[in-house]
Amino acid sequence: MTAAFAPTTSLPTMPEGWPIGSYETYKEAQRAVDYLADNEFPVQDVTIVGVEPMLVERVSGRLTWGRVLSAGAASGAWLGLFVGLLLSLFSTTGGLAPILIGMVSGVVFGLASAAVRYGATRGQRDFVSQSQLVARRYDVLAKPRNAELGRTLLLSIPQS
């Protein structure tokens, strides 16, 4: 196979290297790698690995018809304003009419689509949340040729 036909995406691979540090948070692991970089360590040989990944969903509020419809109307208004502005640029008459028509149409469309989407859930998901992928711990790995040096450097990292 020639280079012109080689796939542009790579498949997931297991991390390589020896453990040189283990941290409870990603911020601590990031700080360790930054410390290595500040001390001229070849950080291109370093990998941060999240061990025991978890999907955490944090609920931020209750979802009601009022919130759904107001968000749909606002979203539709912005889309309608954009379309209305584009129409007014290409309109021979100009004026505010295309902008107002676009906004009103956008609000109606936003309300309808939000109502249909929320109604389809039939109350099975009456909350708003954000999902985040986190790990129980974060290991810093280095290629074997530099692992001992990395371990030694990380033992001297200043405590904050």
PDB file of N, CA and C in Angstrom, residues 24-86:
ATOM      1  N   GLU A  24      -3.421  10.975  42.280  1.00  0.00           N
ATOM      2  CA  GLU A  24      -4.868  10.864  42.476  1.00  0.00           C
ATOM      3  C   GLU A  24      -5.657  11.715  41.504  1.00  0.00           C
ATOM      4  N   THR A  25      -5.085  12.824  41.021  1.00  0.00           N
ATOM      5  CA  THR A  25      -5.805  13.709  40.110  1.00  0.00           C
ATOM      6  C   THR A  25      -4.996  13.937  38.842  1.00  0.00           C
ATOM      7  N   TYR A  26      -5.702  14.295  37.790  1.00  0.00           N
ATOM      8  CA  TYR A  26      -5.036  14.606  36.534  1.00  0.00           C
ATOM      9  C   TYR A  26      -4.155  15.842  36.699  1.00  0.00           C
ATOM     10  N   LYS A  27      -4.606  16.789  37.496  1.00  0.00           N
ATOM     11  CA  LYS A  27      -3.829  18.010  37.728  1.00  0.00           C
ATOM     12  C   LYS A  27      -2.460  17.685  38.327  1.00  0.00           C
ATOM     13  N   GLU A  28      -2.416  16.740  39.270  1.00  0.00           N
ATOM     14  CA  GLU A  28      -1.143  16.336  39.869  1.00  0.00           C
ATOM     15  C   GLU A  28      -0.237  15.654  38.841  1.00  0.00           C
ATOM     16  N   ALA A  29      -0.817  14.799  37.996  1.00  0.00           N
ATOM     17  CA  ALA A  29      -0.027  14.125  36.961  1.00  0.00           C
ATOM     18  C   ALA A  29       0.504  15.150  35.956  1.00  0.00           C
ATOM     19  N   GLN A  30      -0.320  16.101  35.598  1.00  0.00           N
ATOM     20  CA  GLN A  30       0.086  17.155  34.674  1.00  0.00           C
ATOM     21  C   GLN A  30       1.222  17.983  35.289  1.00  0.00           C
ATOM     22  N   ARG A  31       1.120  18.270  36.574  1.00  0.00           N
ATOM     23  CA  ARG A  31       2.165  19.026  37.279  1.00  0.00           C
ATOM     24  C   ARG A  31       3.484  18.243  37.266  1.00  0.00           C
ATOM     25  N   ALA A  32       3.395  16.922  37.438  1.00  0.00           N
ATOM     26  CA  ALA A  32       4.599  16.085  37.432  1.00  0.00           C
ATOM     27  C   ALA A  32       5.279  16.130  36.063  1.00  0.00           C
ATOM     28  N   VAL A  33       4.495  16.023  35.004  1.00  0.00           N
ATOM     29  CA  VAL A  33       5.082  16.052  33.658  1.00  0.00           C
ATOM     30  C   VAL A  33       5.661  17.439  33.372  1.00  0.00           C
ATOM     31  N   ASP A  34       4.990  18.480  33.839  1.00  0.00           N
ATOM     32  CA  ASP A  34       5.513  19.834  33.668  1.00  0.00           C
ATOM     33  C   ASP A  34       6.848  19.984  34.398  1.00  0.00           C
ATOM     34  N   TYR A  35       6.943  19.391  35.582  1.00  0.00           N
ATOM     35  CA  TYR A  35       8.190  19.421  36.345  1.00  0.00           C
ATOM     36  C   TYR A  35       9.303  18.700  35.578  1.00  0.00           C
ATOM     37  N   LEU A  36       8.956  17.556  34.987  1.00  0.00           N
ATOM     38  CA  LEU A  36       9.946  16.831  34.186  1.00  0.00           C
ATOM     39  C   LEU A  36      10.420  17.691  33.011  1.00  0.00           C
ATOM     40  N   ALA A  37       9.479  18.351  32.352  1.00  0.00           N
ATOM     41  CA  ALA A  37       9.833  19.201  31.207  1.00  0.00           C
ATOM     42  C   ALA A  37      10.736  20.353  31.642  1.00  0.00           C
ATOM     43  N   ASP A  38      10.435  20.949  32.802  1.00  0.00           N
ATOM     44  CA  ASP A  38      11.254  22.058  33.310  1.00  0.00           C
ATOM     45  C   ASP A  38      12.676  21.613  33.638  1.00  0.00           C
ATOM     46  N   ASN A  39      12.842  20.305  33.888  1.00  0.00           N
ATOM     47  CA  ASN A  39      14.157  19.765  34.236  1.00  0.00           C
ATOM     48  C   ASN A  39      14.807  19.022  33.068  1.00  0.00           C
ATOM     49  N   GLU A  40      14.444  19.417  31.848  1.00  0.00           N
ATOM     50  CA  GLU A  40      15.079  18.909  30.621  1.00  0.00           C
ATOM     51  C   GLU A  40      14.877  17.410  30.385  1.00  0.00           C
ATOM     52  N   PHE A  41      13.874  16.808  31.016  1.00  0.00           N
ATOM     53  CA  PHE A  41      13.571  15.395  30.784  1.00  0.00           C
ATOM     54  C   PHE A  41      12.920  15.270  29.400  1.00  0.00           C
ATOM     55  N   PRO A  42      13.227  14.222  28.632  1.00  0.00           N
ATOM     56  CA  PRO A  42      12.611  14.063  27.301  1.00  0.00           C
ATOM     57  C   PRO A  42      11.134  13.662  27.417  1.00  0.00           C
ATOM     58  N   VAL A  43      10.277  14.662  27.572  1.00  0.00           N
ATOM     59  CA  VAL A  43       8.856  14.397  27.826  1.00  0.00           C
ATOM     60  C   VAL A  43       8.137  13.766  26.635  1.00  0.00           C
ATOM     61  N   GLN A  44       8.745  13.744  25.464  1.00  0.00           N
ATOM     62  CA  GLN A  44       8.126  13.051  24.338  1.00  0.00           C
ATOM     63  C   GLN A  44       8.064  11.549  24.586  1.00  0.00           C
ATOM     64  N   ASP A  45       8.785  11.062  25.594  1.00  0.00           N
ATOM     65  CA  ASP A  45       8.758   9.646  25.975  1.00  0.00           C
ATOM     66  C   ASP A  45       7.775   9.371  27.120  1.00  0.00           C
ATOM     67  N   VAL A  46       6.978  10.364  27.495  1.00  0.00           N
ATOM     68  CA  VAL A  46       6.089  10.249  28.660  1.00  0.00           C
ATOM     69  C   VAL A  46       4.636  10.103  28.206  1.00  0.00           C
ATOM     70  N   THR A  47       3.893   9.308  28.964  1.00  0.00           N
ATOM     71  CA  THR A  47       2.463   9.126  28.732  1.00  0.00           C
ATOM     72  C   THR A  47       1.737   9.228  30.065  1.00  0.00           C
ATOM     73  N   ILE A  48       0.603   9.934  30.085  1.00  0.00           N
ATOM     74  CA  ILE A  48      -0.261   9.955  31.267  1.00  0.00           C
ATOM     75  C   ILE A  48      -1.415   9.005  30.984  1.00  0.00           C
ATOM     76  N   VAL A  49      -1.622   8.055  31.890  1.00  0.00           N
ATOM     77  CA  VAL A  49      -2.648   7.038  31.702  1.00  0.00           C
ATOM     78  C   VAL A  49      -3.663   7.125  32.836  1.00  0.00           C
ATOM     79  N   GLY A  50      -4.922   7.319  32.476  1.00  0.00           N
ATOM     80  CA  GLY A  50      -6.002   7.271  33.460  1.00  0.00           C
ATOM     81  C   GLY A  50      -6.365   5.818  33.704  1.00  0.00           C
ATOM     82  N   VAL A  51      -6.273   5.377  34.955  1.00  0.00           N
ATOM     83  CA  VAL A  51      -6.533   3.986  35.312  1.00  0.00           C
ATOM     84  C   VAL A  51      -7.916   3.894  35.962  1.00  0.00           C
ATOM     85  N   GLU A  52      -8.658   2.862  35.609  1.00  0.00           N
ATOM     86  CA  GLU A  52     -10.022   2.640  36.072  1.00  0.00           C
ATOM     87  C   GLU A  52     -10.916   3.821  35.717  1.00  0.00           C
ATOM     88  N   PRO A  53     -11.163   4.007  34.424  1.00  0.00           N
ATOM     89  CA  PRO A  53     -11.995   5.144  34.010  1.00  0.00           C
ATOM     90  C   PRO A  53     -13.440   4.993  34.470  1.00  0.00           C
ATOM     91  N   MET A  54     -14.051   6.136  34.747  1.00  0.00           N
ATOM     92  CA  MET A  54     -15.452   6.186  35.162  1.00  0.00           C
ATOM     93  C   MET A  54     -16.132   7.307  34.391  1.00  0.00           C
ATOM     94  N   LEU A  55     -17.384   7.094  34.033  1.00  0.00           N
ATOM     95  CA  LEU A  55     -18.183   8.154  33.452  1.00  0.00           C
ATOM     96  C   LEU A  55     -19.007   8.762  34.582  1.00  0.00           C
ATOM     97  N   VAL A  56     -18.770  10.045  34.871  1.00  0.00           N
ATOM     98  CA  VAL A  56     -19.454  10.723  35.958  1.00  0.00           C
ATOM     99  C   VAL A  56     -20.449  11.711  35.350  1.00  0.00           C
ATOM    100  N   GLU A  57     -21.696  11.601  35.741  1.00  0.00           N
ATOM    101  CA  GLU A  57     -22.727  12.516  35.262  1.00  0.00           C
ATOM    102  C   GLU A  57     -23.182  13.371  36.438  1.00  0.00           C
ATOM    103  N   ARG A  58     -22.931  14.670  36.322  1.00  0.00           N
ATOM    104  CA  ARG A  58     -23.290  15.597  37.393  1.00  0.00           C
ATOM    105  C   ARG A  58     -24.590  16.301  37.026  1.00  0.00           C
ATOM    106  N   VAL A  59     -25.617  16.109  37.835  1.00  0.00           N
ATOM    107  CA  VAL A  59     -26.920  16.716  37.597  1.00  0.00           C
ATOM    108  C   VAL A  59     -26.861  18.175  38.054  1.00  0.00           C
ATOM    109  N   SER A  60     -27.260  19.078  37.154  1.00  0.00           N
ATOM    110  CA  SER A  60     -27.159  20.500  37.476  1.00  0.00           C
ATOM    111  C   SER A  60     -28.508  21.178  37.668  1.00  0.00           C
ATOM    112  N   GLY A  61     -29.597  20.502  37.349  1.00  0.00           N
ATOM    113  CA  GLY A  61     -30.888  21.137  37.568  1.00  0.00           C
ATOM    114  C   GLY A  61     -32.039  20.311  37.035  1.00  0.00           C
ATOM    115  N   ARG A  62     -33.232  20.761  37.387  1.00  0.00           N
ATOM    116  CA  ARG A  62     -34.462  20.103  36.970  1.00  0.00           C
ATOM    117  C   ARG A  62     -34.893  20.668  35.627  1.00  0.00           C
ATOM    118  N   LEU A  63     -35.411  19.824  34.770  1.00  0.00           N
ATOM    119  CA  LEU A  63     -35.889  20.237  33.458  1.00  0.00           C
ATOM    120  C   LEU A  63     -37.405  20.339  33.495  1.00  0.00           C
ATOM    121  N   THR A  64     -37.926  21.510  33.137  1.00  0.00           N
ATOM    122  CA  THR A  64     -39.375  21.739  33.121  1.00  0.00           C
ATOM    123  C   THR A  64     -39.779  22.206  31.725  1.00  0.00           C
ATOM    124  N   TRP A  65     -41.090  22.181  31.466  1.00  0.00           N
ATOM    125  CA  TRP A  65     -41.576  22.667  30.178  1.00  0.00           C
ATOM    126  C   TRP A  65     -41.163  24.120  29.966  1.00  0.00           C
ATOM    127  N   GLY A  66     -41.218  24.925  31.009  1.00  0.00           N
ATOM    128  CA  GLY A  66     -40.835  26.335  30.888  1.00  0.00           C
ATOM    129  C   GLY A  66     -39.391  26.505  30.456  1.00  0.00           C
ATOM    130  N   ARG A  67     -38.483  25.761  31.086  1.00  0.00           N
ATOM    131  CA  ARG A  67     -37.061  25.845  30.707  1.00  0.00           C
ATOM    132  C   ARG A  67     -36.835  25.348  29.295  1.00  0.00           C
ATOM    133  N   VAL A  68     -37.503  24.256  28.938  1.00  0.00           N
ATOM    134  CA  VAL A  68     -37.340  23.684  27.601  1.00  0.00           C
ATOM    135  C   VAL A  68     -37.827  24.656  26.538  1.00  0.00           C
ATOM    136  N   LEU A  69     -39.015  25.216  26.745  1.00  0.00           N
ATOM    137  CA  LEU A  69     -39.581  26.108  25.736  1.00  0.00           C
ATOM    138  C   LEU A  69     -38.829  27.431  25.654  1.00  0.00           C
ATOM    139  N   SER A  70     -38.391  27.958  26.787  1.00  0.00           N
ATOM    140  CA  SER A  70     -37.637  29.217  26.731  1.00  0.00           C
ATOM    141  C   SER A  70     -36.286  29.010  26.046  1.00  0.00           C
ATOM    142  N   ALA A  71     -35.618  27.891  26.308  1.00  0.00           N
ATOM    143  CA  ALA A  71     -34.350  27.600  25.634  1.00  0.00           C
ATOM    144  C   ALA A  71     -34.571  27.391  24.136  1.00  0.00           C
ATOM    145  N   GLY A  72     -35.656  26.710  23.767  1.00  0.00           N
ATOM    146  CA  GLY A  72     -35.973  26.505  22.350  1.00  0.00           C
ATOM    147  C   GLY A  72     -36.279  27.812  21.644  1.00  0.00           C
ATOM    148  N   ALA A  73     -37.024  28.698  22.322  1.00  0.00           N
ATOM    149  CA  ALA A  73     -37.349  29.999  21.729  1.00  0.00           C
ATOM    150  C   ALA A  73     -36.088  30.842  21.553  1.00  0.00           C
ATOM    151  N   ALA A  74     -35.214  30.842  22.551  1.00  0.00           N
ATOM    152  CA  ALA A  74     -33.981  31.627  22.459  1.00  0.00           C
ATOM    153  C   ALA A  74     -33.083  31.105  21.348  1.00  0.00           C
ATOM    154  N   SER A  75     -32.938  29.796  21.276  1.00  0.00           N
ATOM    155  CA  SER A  75     -32.108  29.194  20.230  1.00  0.00           C
ATOM    156  C   SER A  75     -32.685  29.502  18.846  1.00  0.00           C
ATOM    157  N   GLY A  76     -33.989  29.366  18.720  1.00  0.00           N
ATOM    158  CA  GLY A  76     -34.644  29.663  17.447  1.00  0.00           C
ATOM    159  C   GLY A  76     -34.530  31.134  17.074  1.00  0.00           C
ATOM    160  N   ALA A  77     -34.586  32.026  18.081  1.00  0.00           N
ATOM    161  CA  ALA A  77     -34.464  33.460  17.813  1.00  0.00           C
ATOM    162  C   ALA A  77     -33.091  33.794  17.244  1.00  0.00           C
ATOM    163  N   TRP A  78     -32.050  33.175  17.807  1.00  0.00           N
ATOM    164  CA  TRP A  78     -30.702  33.425  17.284  1.00  0.00           C
ATOM    165  C   TRP A  78     -30.560  32.925  15.852  1.00  0.00           C
ATOM    166  N   LEU A  79     -31.064  31.732  15.598  1.00  0.00           N
ATOM    167  CA  LEU A  79     -31.005  31.190  14.243  1.00  0.00           C
ATOM    168  C   LEU A  79     -31.814  32.069  13.292  1.00  0.00           C
ATOM    169  N   GLY A  80     -32.998  32.475  13.723  1.00  0.00           N
ATOM    170  CA  GLY A  80     -33.840  33.340  12.898  1.00  0.00           C
ATOM    171  C   GLY A  80     -33.207  34.695  12.639  1.00  0.00           C
ATOM    172  N   LEU A  81     -32.542  35.254  13.651  1.00  0.00           N
ATOM    173  CA  LEU A  81     -31.846  36.527  13.473  1.00  0.00           C
ATOM    174  C   LEU A  81     -30.753  36.387  12.418  1.00  0.00           C
ATOM    175  N   PHE A  82     -29.999  35.307  12.486  1.00  0.00           N
ATOM    176  CA  PHE A  82     -28.938  35.060  11.508  1.00  0.00           C
ATOM    177  C   PHE A  82     -29.515  34.947  10.098  1.00  0.00           C
ATOM    178  N   VAL A  83     -30.547  34.137   9.941  1.00  0.00           N
ATOM    179  CA  VAL A  83     -31.169  33.965   8.621  1.00  0.00           C
ATOM    180  C   VAL A  83     -31.767  35.289   8.154  1.00  0.00           C
ATOM    181  N   GLY A  84     -32.422  36.018   9.060  1.00  0.00           N
ATOM    182  CA  GLY A  84     -33.008  37.312   8.709  1.00  0.00           C
ATOM    183  C   GLY A  84     -31.960  38.310   8.256  1.00  0.00           C
ATOM    184  N   LEU A  85     -30.823  38.335   8.922  1.00  0.00           N
ATOM    185  CA  LEU A  85     -29.733  39.228   8.504  1.00  0.00           C
ATOM    186  C   LEU A  85     -29.222  38.857   7.119  1.00  0.00           C
ATOM    187  N   LEU A  86     -29.073  37.572   6.873  1.00  0.00           N
ATOM    188  CA  LEU A  86     -28.645  37.138   5.536  1.00  0.00           C
ATOM    189  C   LEU A  86     -29.666  37.535   4.475  1.00  0.00           C
TER     190      LEU A  86
END
